[in-house]
Amino acid sequence: MASNKNINITLKIWRQKNAKTKGNIETYKLDNVSTDSSFLEMLDQLNEQLVGNRQEPVAFDHDCREGICGMCSLYINGQAHGPAHKVTTCQLHMRSFKDGDTIYVEPWRSKAFPVIKDLVVDRSSFDRIQQAGGFVSVNTTGRTIDANATPVPKHDADRAFEAAACIGCGACVASCKNGSAMLFVGAKVSQYALLPQGKVEATQRVLSMVRQMDEEGFGNCTNTGACEVECPKGISLENIARMNREYLFASVK
Amino acid sequence: MALDSKIPAGDISRKWTDYKDHLKLVAPNNRPKIDIIVVGTGLAGASAAASLGEMGYNVKAFCFQDSPRRAHSIAAQGGINAAKNYQNDGDSTFRLFYDTIKGGDYRAREANVHRLAEVSANIIDQCVAQGVPFARDYGGMLDNRSFGGTQVQRTFYAAGQTGQQLLLGAYSSLSRQIGLGRVQMYNRHEMLDIVKVDGKARGIIARNLITGELERHSAHAVIIASGGYGNVYFLSTNAMGSNVTAAWKIHKKGAHFANPCYVQIHPTCIPVHGSNQSKLTLMSESLRNSGRIWVPKKKEDAEAIRAGKMKPTDIKEDDRDYFLERRYPAFGNLVPRDVASRAAKERCDAGFGIENNDTQEGVYLDFSSEIINKGKQTAYAQGNHHPSDEEVIKLGKAWIEEKYGNLFQMYEQITADNPYEVPMKIYPAVHYTMGGVWVDYNLQSSIPGCFVAGEANFSDHGANRLGASALMQGLADGYFVLPYTVSDYLANEIRTGTIPTNTAEFDAAEANVKGQIDGFLNNNGTKTVDHFHKKLGHIMWNKVGMGRNEQGLTEAIAEIAALKAEFYKDVFVPGTADELNTELEKALRVADFIDLGQLMARDALQRKESCGGHFREEYQDAEGETLRDDENFAFVGAWEYQGDDINNEVLHKEELKYEYIKIAARNYK
């Protein structure tokens, strides 16, 4: 049941004016936070307080607040998207915290995700990986064959969907001690590798996407599995294995 | 200016085909000489940008998010309609056309809606070819489910994440074009004005949200696909960044704004939790396939629930009022959204709401009967004809989890209640806006060369969109309509050459934007942007919300005008113009929401009838159903900007003619 409680908290937040300046942790006190509020609503409340005191609000990324757009980020007490399991920051609620708690809030930490301001980072490297081959080259004409002309086994369609559920938030990269993007890339490669529609270009796709991933400065996977643990959508490590398999086959072709 | 809808002549089933055959073309070798700007990269914008890039035009696409993959289309849950008739249950292009016209309460254009129904089947083919993983049955064929307002199963879906999968599909096509260099993508950019040269749309002024730099971009045509304006209410199911700015800026430069009062209130949202709430979360309409909506039959039970003395599971079957099944036996829980929303409001207004906070609003969406039914069905299918109650419930829950698992998780995360055990609590909320920029059959606004697609235009669906049709419209516009109609326009532009940006028109537009930004930053008021946005939302929800009346609307118009004056006098925007400044972004958007809010109230006031999402309390029958006035209001109301005072806007009427569908009272009984 909804708790309808209010708590007082202390926030230790990373403030950084822009990509060129050094950042530091600032401390803020925030009272009367409803435990029914989401973490981002708590930050809204902080920002109202800051702007009310004629201070600059904390910049953070967010949009749909329904756990699906992947825009929200944040390291909360050293965990990507905070302490709750399989949720994005926007779906993390303040009932996960106690009265009097001190909460550390930091941006994603990865060389490939440079800080833009405060808690906002640049994740466009993900877009460039996708642009390198994360698609099926089909003309947008609607003159394709009937959708039911190529049956897809339910099992394959379901696995493809599970991989495609990746929201590209970057928690996998931020959680990885190597800053590896392999869970994200593995999910994209898997989605198309599992469907007949993506087969023709499979070789080129995995080679191009992996090359781009390396060029963007992401680290390598050492099978620690932190990415899977912290992934808000429960994207499985199997996808990395599938990508490695695809990559191996593509390399020897 | 007269409104020319440019609807082609001929039989409805041949109109689009014949029309396409006679549209002008741009030869492939001429397309690289032509620039197109696309603002917004949701389903409509991304599919348009990808298609036009594919054709060989130079496309520049803009979005305010950090990536096109974040557009709010991604949050659509339930599905997309298409007249494929894979289920052999009598579906056809005509039936989808008919259902949509009826669901739109006879306030949409026949020709546009028929075209939508026609291309709907192509959309599914296209998406599957792109690798969109729709749900499939065990034979490998695509699965379907039904949605509100229909009696066939025509909705294609990918669990409760259909919008996500369709958007990622469009995004992948767009990414391919970006990779090929045919689309230039501008992330974290916001369009703040349109530039007209000799009356034609020739470019935009965009603000780079990271550096604050104002940029000039020119093009031979501009496509606005910037989404809907539900955030005028502050609380809505829209993403936080969804705004009306691009659409409003073109309105200020001459594009008519049509039917702004048509707002879809979605019946299945999670109720408001408290005053710090930033937005509302939708629970997919598809849940109404399996969930039964009810409130207690007895007032004392409702009171006991609100006081926390009783649980929903304590209320016996006979003491539950399944009000949709009672009032609308033919459609039951699957009545259209406006009907379901109003019925919930009616029960809550009568004192039967179940939420234990000061709103007392909320009804139950209960899955217990479905868990038992599907549990039994699964047990039988597995050869177990005498399952125990525990087995039935276990199998039933597994069935529900497969179909709606992510929605159930999301609900539990937000409310801390487990919907497998206790019914969900839901209440209507602002979801989708059916009004928008007026466009003709070519999707061209009243500014030549400025096209508007998806939710940003005034829609093919009229007064109330049925479920699963917004995704359909976004993709239809982007993949299958604009490539033809924009090319027709551009056929006269192959000799124009690159449009220079160092002209007086660009100077003036940029100066205008800069003036507005400086105005906010130097205003030095005392109140935050959100303070004004919340105030606006309060006026809108109370007086221009689910039920409207003459007195409330008249008051709203005056209150919004006063709020506008106060906003410009007393808003405080910290920071500077040359940096990432989220408060400044909000201020620029709220300024446009305030103007639009006033126009919505004016539009609602002039429409003296009830139709679909627009419910004027004065116009209802004895049973509380909507009373349309087809004789006087079968028109699209398109407003023309006349300067700063919204009260001066002039209403133009585009008459709606129904030749193929007999106009009738909408009845879901």
Coordinates of C-alpha atoms in Angstrom, one line a residue, chain A:
Chain A
M1 CA 0.0 0.0 0.0
A2 CA 1.0 3.6 -0.6
S3 CA 2.9 4.8 2.5
N4 CA 2.1 8.6 2.4
K5 CA 5.1 9.4 4.5
N6 CA 7.4 12.4 4.4
I7 CA 11.1 12.1 5.0
N8 CA 14.1 14.5 5.3
I9 CA 17.2 13.8 3.3
T10 CA 20.7 15.1 2.6
L11 CA 21.8 15.1 -1.0
K12 CA 25.4 15.0 -2.2
I13 CA 25.3 15.9 -5.8
W14 CA 27.9 16.2 -8.5
R15 CA 27.9 19.8 -9.9
Q16 CA 29.9 20.6 -13.0
K17 CA 29.3 23.7 -15.0
N18 CA 30.2 22.2 -18.4
A19 CA 32.5 19.7 -20.1
K20 CA 35.6 21.9 -19.7
T21 CA 35.4 22.8 -16.0
K22 CA 36.1 20.6 -13.1
G23 CA 33.2 19.3 -11.0
N24 CA 32.7 18.8 -7.3
I25 CA 30.2 17.4 -4.9
E26 CA 27.8 19.9 -3.3
T27 CA 25.6 19.2 -0.3
Y28 CA 21.9 20.0 -0.1
K29 CA 19.3 19.4 2.6
L30 CA 15.8 18.6 1.4
D31 CA 12.8 18.3 3.8
N32 CA 9.3 16.9 3.4
V33 CA 10.0 14.5 0.5
S34 CA 6.9 12.3 0.0
T35 CA 7.9 8.6 -0.1
D36 CA 5.4 8.3 -2.9
S37 CA 7.5 10.6 -5.1
S38 CA 9.8 9.2 -7.7
F39 CA 13.5 10.0 -7.4
L40 CA 13.2 12.5 -10.3
E41 CA 10.2 14.2 -8.6
M42 CA 12.5 14.6 -5.5
L43 CA 15.0 16.3 -7.8
D44 CA 12.3 18.5 -9.2
Q45 CA 11.5 19.5 -5.6
L46 CA 15.1 20.3 -4.9
N47 CA 15.3 22.4 -8.1
E48 CA 12.2 24.4 -7.1
Q49 CA 13.9 25.0 -3.8
L50 CA 17.2 26.1 -5.5
V51 CA 15.5 28.3 -8.1
G52 CA 13.4 29.8 -5.3
N53 CA 16.6 30.7 -3.6
R54 CA 17.9 32.2 -6.8
Q55 CA 20.4 29.4 -7.3
E56 CA 21.0 27.3 -10.5
P57 CA 19.0 24.1 -10.6
V58 CA 20.7 20.8 -11.0
A59 CA 20.7 19.7 -14.7
F60 CA 19.7 16.0 -15.1
D61 CA 18.4 14.0 -18.1
H62 CA 14.8 12.7 -18.0
D63 CA 11.8 12.6 -20.3
C64 CA 9.1 10.0 -20.4
R65 CA 9.2 9.1 -16.7
E66 CA 7.6 5.8 -17.5
G67 CA 10.7 3.7 -17.5
I68 CA 10.9 3.3 -21.3
C69 CA 12.6 6.2 -23.0
G70 CA 16.0 5.5 -21.5
M71 CA 16.9 9.1 -21.1
C72 CA 17.2 9.2 -17.3
S73 CA 20.5 8.1 -15.9
L74 CA 22.2 8.8 -12.5
Y75 CA 24.5 7.0 -10.3
I76 CA 22.7 6.8 -6.9
N77 CA 24.8 5.7 -3.9
G78 CA 27.2 4.1 -6.3
Q79 CA 24.6 2.2 -8.3
A80 CA 23.3 2.9 -11.8
H81 CA 19.6 3.9 -11.4
G82 CA 19.9 3.4 -7.7
P83 CA 19.2 0.5 -5.3
A84 CA 16.0 -0.9 -6.7
H85 CA 16.3 -3.9 -9.0
K86 CA 15.4 -3.7 -12.7
V87 CA 14.1 -0.1 -12.7
T88 CA 15.1 3.1 -14.2
T89 CA 15.7 6.2 -12.1
C90 CA 12.3 7.6 -13.0
Q91 CA 10.7 4.5 -11.6
L92 CA 12.8 4.5 -8.4
H93 CA 10.6 5.8 -5.6
M94 CA 11.6 7.6 -2.4
R95 CA 10.1 4.8 -0.4
S96 CA 13.4 3.0 -1.1
F97 CA 15.0 5.6 1.3
K98 CA 14.7 6.3 5.0
D99 CA 14.3 9.5 6.9
G100 CA 17.7 11.1 7.5
D101 CA 19.4 9.3 4.7
T102 CA 22.4 10.8 2.8
I103 CA 22.2 10.1 -0.9
Y104 CA 25.0 10.5 -3.3
V105 CA 24.0 11.4 -6.9
E106 CA 26.6 11.3 -9.7
P107 CA 26.5 11.2 -13.5
W108 CA 27.3 8.1 -15.5
R109 CA 31.0 7.4 -15.2
S110 CA 32.6 6.4 -18.5
K111 CA 35.1 7.8 -20.9
A112 CA 32.8 7.3 -23.8
F113 CA 30.0 9.3 -22.0
P114 CA 31.6 12.7 -21.4
V115 CA 29.8 15.0 -18.9
I116 CA 27.9 17.9 -20.5
K117 CA 26.7 19.6 -17.3
D118 CA 26.1 18.4 -13.7
L119 CA 24.4 15.0 -14.1
V120 CA 23.9 15.1 -17.9
V121 CA 26.2 13.1 -20.1
D122 CA 26.7 12.7 -23.8
R123 CA 25.6 9.2 -25.0
S124 CA 25.6 9.9 -28.7
S125 CA 28.3 7.2 -29.1
F126 CA 25.4 4.7 -28.8
D127 CA 23.7 6.4 -31.7
R128 CA 26.9 6.1 -33.8
I129 CA 27.1 2.4 -33.1
Q130 CA 23.6 1.9 -34.3
Q131 CA 24.3 4.1 -37.4
A132 CA 27.2 1.8 -38.2
G133 CA 24.8 -1.2 -38.9
G134 CA 22.1 -1.6 -36.3
F135 CA 19.3 -1.9 -38.8
V136 CA 17.8 -4.0 -41.6
S137 CA 18.4 -2.3 -45.0
V138 CA 14.9 -2.2 -46.2
N139 CA 13.5 0.5 -48.4
T140 CA 10.7 2.5 -46.8
T141 CA 8.1 1.9 -49.4
G142 CA 5.5 -0.5 -48.0
R143 CA 6.0 -2.6 -51.0
T144 CA 7.6 -5.4 -49.0
I145 CA 6.1 -8.8 -48.9
D146 CA 3.2 -9.6 -46.7
A147 CA 4.1 -9.6 -43.0
N148 CA 2.9 -13.2 -42.6
A149 CA 4.8 -14.5 -45.6
T150 CA 7.8 -15.3 -43.5
P151 CA 6.8 -17.2 -40.4
V152 CA 9.0 -16.6 -37.4
P153 CA 9.0 -19.2 -34.6
K154 CA 7.4 -17.8 -31.5
H155 CA 10.5 -18.7 -29.5
D156 CA 12.7 -16.7 -31.8
A157 CA 10.4 -13.7 -31.9
D158 CA 10.2 -13.7 -28.1
R159 CA 14.0 -13.8 -27.8
A160 CA 14.4 -11.1 -30.4
F161 CA 11.8 -9.0 -28.5
E162 CA 13.6 -9.5 -25.2
A163 CA 16.8 -8.2 -26.8
A164 CA 15.0 -5.4 -28.5
A165 CA 13.6 -4.3 -25.1
C166 CA 17.0 -2.5 -24.4
I167 CA 16.3 1.2 -23.8
G168 CA 19.9 2.4 -24.5
C169 CA 20.2 4.1 -21.1
G170 CA 23.8 3.3 -20.7
A171 CA 23.6 1.7 -17.2
C172 CA 25.5 -1.3 -18.5
V173 CA 28.4 0.9 -19.5
A174 CA 28.3 2.9 -16.3
S175 CA 28.2 -0.2 -14.2
C176 CA 31.1 -2.0 -16.0
K177 CA 34.6 -1.7 -14.5
N178 CA 35.9 -1.7 -18.1
G179 CA 33.3 0.8 -19.4
S180 CA 32.2 -1.9 -21.9
A181 CA 29.1 -1.4 -24.2
M182 CA 28.8 -5.0 -25.0
L183 CA 25.4 -5.6 -23.4
F184 CA 23.9 -2.8 -25.5
V185 CA 25.6 -3.8 -28.7
G186 CA 24.9 -7.5 -28.0
A187 CA 21.2 -6.7 -27.6
K188 CA 21.1 -4.9 -30.9
V189 CA 23.1 -7.6 -32.7
S190 CA 20.9 -10.3 -31.2
Q191 CA 17.6 -8.8 -32.1
Y192 CA 18.5 -8.9 -35.8
A193 CA 20.4 -12.1 -35.7
L194 CA 17.4 -13.9 -34.3
L195 CA 15.0 -12.8 -37.0
P196 CA 15.0 -14.0 -40.6
Q197 CA 14.6 -10.3 -41.8
G198 CA 18.1 -9.4 -40.5
K199 CA 20.0 -12.5 -41.7
V200 CA 21.3 -11.2 -45.1
E201 CA 23.4 -8.5 -43.5
A202 CA 24.3 -10.3 -40.3
T203 CA 28.0 -10.6 -41.1
Q204 CA 28.5 -7.0 -42.1
R205 CA 26.3 -5.8 -39.2
V206 CA 28.2 -7.4 -36.4
L207 CA 31.6 -6.4 -37.8
S208 CA 30.6 -2.8 -38.3
M209 CA 28.9 -2.4 -35.0
V210 CA 31.8 -3.9 -33.0
R211 CA 34.3 -1.8 -34.9
Q212 CA 32.4 1.4 -34.1
M213 CA 32.1 0.3 -30.5
D214 CA 35.8 0.0 -30.2
E215 CA 36.4 3.3 -32.0
E216 CA 34.1 5.1 -29.5
G217 CA 36.5 4.1 -26.6
F218 CA 34.3 1.6 -24.8
G219 CA 36.2 -1.1 -22.9
N220 CA 36.1 -4.8 -23.4
C221 CA 33.9 -7.4 -21.6
T222 CA 35.5 -9.6 -19.0
N223 CA 32.3 -11.4 -18.1
T224 CA 31.9 -9.8 -14.7
G225 CA 28.2 -9.5 -15.3
A226 CA 27.6 -6.1 -13.5
C227 CA 25.9 -4.9 -16.6
E228 CA 23.2 -7.6 -16.4
V229 CA 22.7 -7.0 -12.7
E230 CA 22.2 -3.3 -13.2
C231 CA 20.2 -3.3 -16.4
P232 CA 16.8 -1.9 -15.8
K233 CA 15.3 -4.0 -18.5
G234 CA 16.9 -7.3 -17.5
I235 CA 18.8 -7.7 -20.8
S236 CA 20.6 -11.0 -20.5
L237 CA 24.3 -11.7 -20.8
E238 CA 23.3 -14.4 -23.4
N239 CA 23.2 -11.5 -25.8
I240 CA 26.9 -10.8 -25.4
A241 CA 27.6 -14.5 -26.0
R242 CA 25.4 -14.4 -29.1
M243 CA 27.3 -11.3 -30.3
N244 CA 30.6 -13.0 -29.7
R245 CA 29.4 -16.0 -31.7
E246 CA 28.2 -13.9 -34.5
Y247 CA 31.4 -11.9 -34.5
L248 CA 33.5 -15.1 -34.6
F249 CA 31.6 -16.6 -37.5
A250 CA 31.7 -13.2 -39.3
S251 CA 35.4 -12.9 -38.8
V252 CA 36.3 -16.3 -40.3
K253 CA 33.9 -16.0 -43.2

